mmCIF file of C-alpha atoms in Angstrom:
data_model
loop_
_atom_site.group_PDB
_atom_site.id
_atom_site.type_symbol
_atom_site.label_atom_id
_atom_site.label_comp_id
_atom_site.label_asym_id
_atom_site.label_seq_id
_atom_site.Cartn_x
_atom_site.Cartn_y
_atom_site.Cartn_z
ATOM 1 C CA UNK A 1388 22.789 14.468 -24.489
ATOM 2 C CA UNK A 1389 20.733 14.979 -21.479
ATOM 3 C CA UNK A 1390 21.962 13.683 -18.039
ATOM 4 C CA UNK A 1391 18.667 12.205 -17.754
ATOM 5 C CA UNK A 1392 18.888 10.623 -20.288
ATOM 6 C CA UNK A 1393 21.960 9.465 -19.953
ATOM 7 C CA UNK A 1394 21.156 8.479 -16.829
ATOM 8 C CA UNK A 1395 18.499 7.173 -17.823
ATOM 9 C CA UNK A 1396 20.701 4.549 -20.610
ATOM 10 C CA UNK A 1397 22.825 3.709 -18.036
ATOM 11 C CA UNK A 1398 20.770 2.320 -15.572
ATOM 12 C CA UNK A 1399 18.689 0.184 -18.144
ATOM 13 C CA UNK A 1400 21.962 -0.962 -18.893
ATOM 14 C CA UNK A 1401 23.087 -1.663 -14.848
ATOM 15 C CA UNK A 1402 19.886 -3.165 -14.606
ATOM 16 C CA UNK A 1403 19.893 -5.095 -17.763
ATOM 17 C CA UNK A 1404 23.820 -6.928 -17.160
ATOM 18 C CA UNK A 1405 22.418 -7.812 -13.626
ATOM 19 C CA UNK A 1406 18.786 -9.077 -13.893
ATOM 20 C CA UNK A 1407 17.384 -6.154 -12.025
ATOM 21 C CA UNK A 1408 14.299 -5.594 -12.686
ATOM 22 C CA UNK A 1409 11.073 -3.720 -11.058
ATOM 23 C CA UNK A 1410 8.608 -6.230 -8.656
ATOM 24 C CA UNK A 1411 6.810 -8.931 -9.137
ATOM 25 C CA UNK A 1412 3.580 -8.494 -7.808
ATOM 26 C CA UNK A 1413 3.622 -12.284 -6.366
ATOM 27 C CA UNK A 1414 -0.268 -11.918 -3.585
ATOM 28 C CA UNK A 1415 -2.931 -10.320 -6.355
ATOM 29 C CA UNK A 1416 -5.792 -8.531 -4.984
ATOM 30 C CA UNK A 1417 -9.215 -9.876 -4.732
ATOM 31 C CA UNK A 1418 -12.457 -9.048 -6.182
ATOM 32 C CA UNK A 1419 -15.409 -8.446 -3.711
ATOM 33 C CA UNK A 1420 -18.404 -9.027 -5.449
ATOM 34 C CA UNK A 1421 -21.515 -11.906 -5.747
ATOM 35 C CA UNK A 1422 -21.343 -13.950 -2.190
ATOM 36 C CA UNK A 1423 -18.394 -12.073 -1.595
ATOM 37 C CA UNK A 1424 -19.213 -8.778 -2.285
ATOM 38 C CA UNK A 1425 -19.113 -6.496 1.656
ATOM 39 C CA UNK A 1426 -22.408 -5.306 3.194
ATOM 40 C CA UNK A 1427 -22.113 -2.105 3.639
ATOM 41 C CA UNK A 1428 -23.246 -1.690 7.388
ATOM 42 C CA UNK A 1429 -19.778 -4.100 8.155
ATOM 43 C CA UNK A 1430 -18.159 -3.371 11.289
ATOM 44 C CA UNK A 1431 -14.332 -5.650 10.310
ATOM 45 C CA UNK A 1432 -12.234 -4.418 8.860
ATOM 46 C CA UNK A 1433 -10.990 -4.777 4.490
ATOM 47 C CA UNK A 1434 -8.243 -5.979 3.279
ATOM 48 C CA UNK A 1435 -7.226 -5.900 -1.123
ATOM 49 C CA UNK A 1436 -4.034 -7.652 0.089
ATOM 50 C CA UNK A 1437 -1.492 -7.489 -2.754
ATOM 51 C CA UNK A 1438 2.552 -7.856 -2.259
ATOM 52 C CA UNK A 1439 5.962 -7.859 -4.403
ATOM 53 C CA UNK A 1440 9.307 -8.953 -4.409
ATOM 54 C CA UNK A 1441 12.512 -7.575 -6.579
ATOM 55 C CA UNK A 1442 15.162 -6.011 -5.454
ATOM 56 C CA UNK A 1443 15.960 -2.699 -3.605
ATOM 57 C CA UNK A 1444 12.985 -0.981 -1.376
ATOM 58 C CA UNK A 1445 9.593 -1.868 -2.716
ATOM 59 C CA UNK A 1446 7.245 0.779 -2.738
ATOM 60 C CA UNK A 1447 3.108 0.745 -3.273
ATOM 61 C CA UNK A 1448 0.152 2.763 -3.886
ATOM 62 C CA UNK A 1449 -3.493 1.990 -4.769
ATOM 63 C CA UNK A 1450 -5.809 3.497 -8.429
ATOM 64 C CA UNK A 1451 -9.141 3.093 -7.213
ATOM 65 C CA UNK A 1452 -10.969 3.252 -10.501
ATOM 66 C CA UNK A 1453 -8.328 4.587 -12.569
ATOM 67 C CA UNK A 1454 -7.292 7.563 -9.597
ATOM 68 C CA UNK A 1455 -4.525 7.783 -7.536
ATOM 69 C CA UNK A 1456 -6.087 7.262 -3.668
ATOM 70 C CA UNK A 1457 -4.871 8.941 -0.249
ATOM 71 C CA UNK A 1458 -4.710 7.856 2.097
ATOM 72 C CA UNK A 1459 -6.475 7.891 5.989
ATOM 73 C CA UNK A 1460 -7.243 7.211 9.619
ATOM 74 C CA UNK A 1461 -10.632 5.291 7.629
ATOM 75 C CA UNK A 1462 -8.461 3.358 4.591
ATOM 76 C CA UNK A 1463 -4.731 2.623 5.593
ATOM 77 C CA UNK A 1464 -1.272 1.486 3.879
ATOM 78 C CA UNK A 1465 0.025 -1.410 5.225
ATOM 79 C CA UNK A 1466 2.323 -2.855 3.697
ATOM 80 C CA UNK A 1467 1.140 -3.303 0.526
ATOM 81 C CA UNK A 1468 -2.411 -4.381 1.618
ATOM 82 C CA UNK A 1469 -5.096 -1.288 1.522
ATOM 83 C CA UNK A 1470 -7.388 -1.678 4.880
ATOM 84 C CA UNK A 1471 -10.100 0.159 5.340
ATOM 85 C CA UNK A 1472 -11.633 0.491 8.761
ATOM 86 C CA UNK A 1473 -15.003 1.077 7.505
ATOM 87 C CA UNK A 1474 -16.866 0.562 4.400
ATOM 88 C CA UNK A 1475 -18.487 3.349 2.976
ATOM 89 C CA UNK A 1476 -20.982 3.036 -1.209
ATOM 90 C CA UNK A 1477 -18.331 5.141 -2.962
ATOM 91 C CA UNK A 1478 -15.246 2.298 -1.597
ATOM 92 C CA UNK A 1479 -17.456 0.027 -4.772
ATOM 93 C CA UNK A 1480 -15.564 0.405 -7.720
ATOM 94 C CA UNK A 1481 -12.124 -0.971 -9.415
ATOM 95 C CA UNK A 1482 -8.836 -0.978 -7.460
ATOM 96 C CA UNK A 1483 -5.322 -1.779 -8.995
ATOM 97 C CA UNK A 1484 -2.320 -2.157 -6.279
ATOM 98 C CA UNK A 1485 1.959 0.006 -7.889
ATOM 99 C CA UNK A 1486 4.576 -1.643 -5.783
ATOM 100 C CA UNK A 1487 7.362 0.306 -7.770
ATOM 101 C CA UNK A 1488 11.734 -0.424 -6.949
ATOM 102 C CA UNK A 1489 14.236 2.047 -8.414
ATOM 103 C CA UNK A 1490 14.153 -0.135 -11.692
ATOM 104 C CA UNK A 1491 10.395 0.086 -12.528
ATOM 105 C CA UNK A 1492 6.839 -0.064 -11.824
ATOM 106 C CA UNK A 1493 4.344 -3.338 -11.599
ATOM 107 C CA UNK A 1494 0.897 -3.738 -11.581
ATOM 108 C CA UNK A 1495 -1.936 -6.243 -10.381
ATOM 109 C CA UNK A 1496 -4.091 -7.427 -11.550
ATOM 110 C CA UNK A 1497 -7.677 -5.556 -11.940
ATOM 111 C CA UNK A 1498 -9.668 -6.640 -8.791
ATOM 112 C CA UNK A 1499 -13.559 -5.766 -8.625
ATOM 113 C CA UNK A 1500 -15.327 -4.288 -4.681
ATOM 114 C CA UNK A 1501 -18.635 -4.634 -4.952
ATOM 115 C CA UNK A 1502 -20.814 -3.286 -2.079
ATOM 116 C CA UNK A 1503 -24.203 -4.592 -0.826
ATOM 117 C CA UNK A 1504 -26.442 -1.662 0.162
ATOM 118 C CA UNK A 1505 -30.565 -1.340 0.204
ATOM 119 C CA UNK A 1506 -31.231 1.925 0.732
ATOM 120 C CA UNK A 1507 -33.684 3.141 2.737
ATOM 121 C CA UNK A 1508 -37.648 1.795 2.748
ATOM 122 C CA UNK A 1509 -40.325 5.020 1.897
ATOM 123 C CA UNK A 1510 -41.608 6.543 4.746
ATOM 124 C CA UNK A 1511 -45.338 5.820 2.848
ATOM 125 C CA UNK A 1512 -45.224 2.228 4.511
ATOM 126 C CA UNK A 1513 -48.647 1.522 5.745
ATOM 127 C CA UNK A 1514 -49.617 -0.881 8.826
ATOM 128 C CA UNK A 1515 -52.787 -3.102 7.708
ATOM 129 C CA UNK A 1516 -54.341 -6.195 10.076
ATOM 130 C CA UNK A 1517 -56.004 -9.182 8.346
ATOM 131 C CA UNK A 1518 -57.973 -11.983 10.083
ATOM 132 C CA UNK A 1519 -55.902 -14.819 11.335
ATOM 133 C CA UNK A 1520 -56.159 -17.795 9.078
ATOM 134 C CA UNK A 1521 -56.507 -16.148 5.652
ATOM 135 C CA UNK A 1522 -53.709 -15.203 3.334
ATOM 136 C CA UNK A 1523 -52.754 -12.215 2.612
ATOM 137 C CA UNK A 1524 -50.374 -9.911 0.413
ATOM 138 C CA UNK A 1525 -47.030 -8.154 0.878
ATOM 139 C CA UNK A 1526 -45.124 -6.610 -1.736
ATOM 140 C CA UNK A 1527 -41.742 -5.290 -1.435
ATOM 141 C CA UNK A 1528 -40.400 -2.716 -4.357
ATOM 142 C CA UNK A 1529 -36.895 -2.599 -4.189
ATOM 143 C CA UNK A 1530 -35.393 0.696 -5.995
ATOM 144 C CA UNK A 1531 -33.138 -0.219 -9.288
ATOM 145 C CA UNK A 1532 -30.474 0.881 -7.620
ATOM 146 C CA UNK A 1533 -30.369 -1.742 -4.733
ATOM 147 C CA UNK A 1534 -26.706 -4.089 -6.522
ATOM 148 C CA UNK A 1535 -26.130 -6.495 -6.055
ATOM 149 C CA UNK A 1536 -29.504 -7.441 -6.397
ATOM 150 C CA UNK A 1537 -31.066 -9.384 -3.026
ATOM 151 C CA UNK A 1538 -31.937 -13.477 -3.969
ATOM 152 C CA UNK A 1539 -34.077 -13.447 -1.322
ATOM 153 C CA UNK A 1540 -36.862 -11.457 0.911
ATOM 154 C CA UNK A 1541 -37.236 -12.057 4.426
ATOM 155 C CA UNK A 1542 -40.750 -10.813 6.509
ATOM 156 C CA UNK A 1543 -40.354 -10.627 10.034
ATOM 157 C CA UNK A 1544 -43.857 -9.743 12.281
ATOM 158 C CA UNK A 1545 -42.830 -7.611 15.777
#
């Protein structure tokens, strides 16, 4: 019998006998959707939390839209937490946290991060003048790719 198969079977028997198992995720990542969605202009950090308990050393990894994530200066792994120091539209999507020890891997619930953004308005905006105390109608065409759709639109005058 192959040595790796024997090692796997022995590890499984020992783990079963002594109650050793994959980590248990104790803090699940949260959704950032609708009112909690993140603005593209959000300058503060955003954290997707994740924590687990279990035997041995626990390591963490994250997947974004089913792909293993790579970390850099902007997106970091801090403990089990996924920390963003700046937001870009590509950050929108589904996230899962993976907590692994020598006895297995546990996968968190799927969390959604929705990024709010307002696309640039067209350059063909026109100035107009209107008599004081008369009604005027202003139109604003919000592009269909705007997500989530704004509930209110406010006009300001210079």
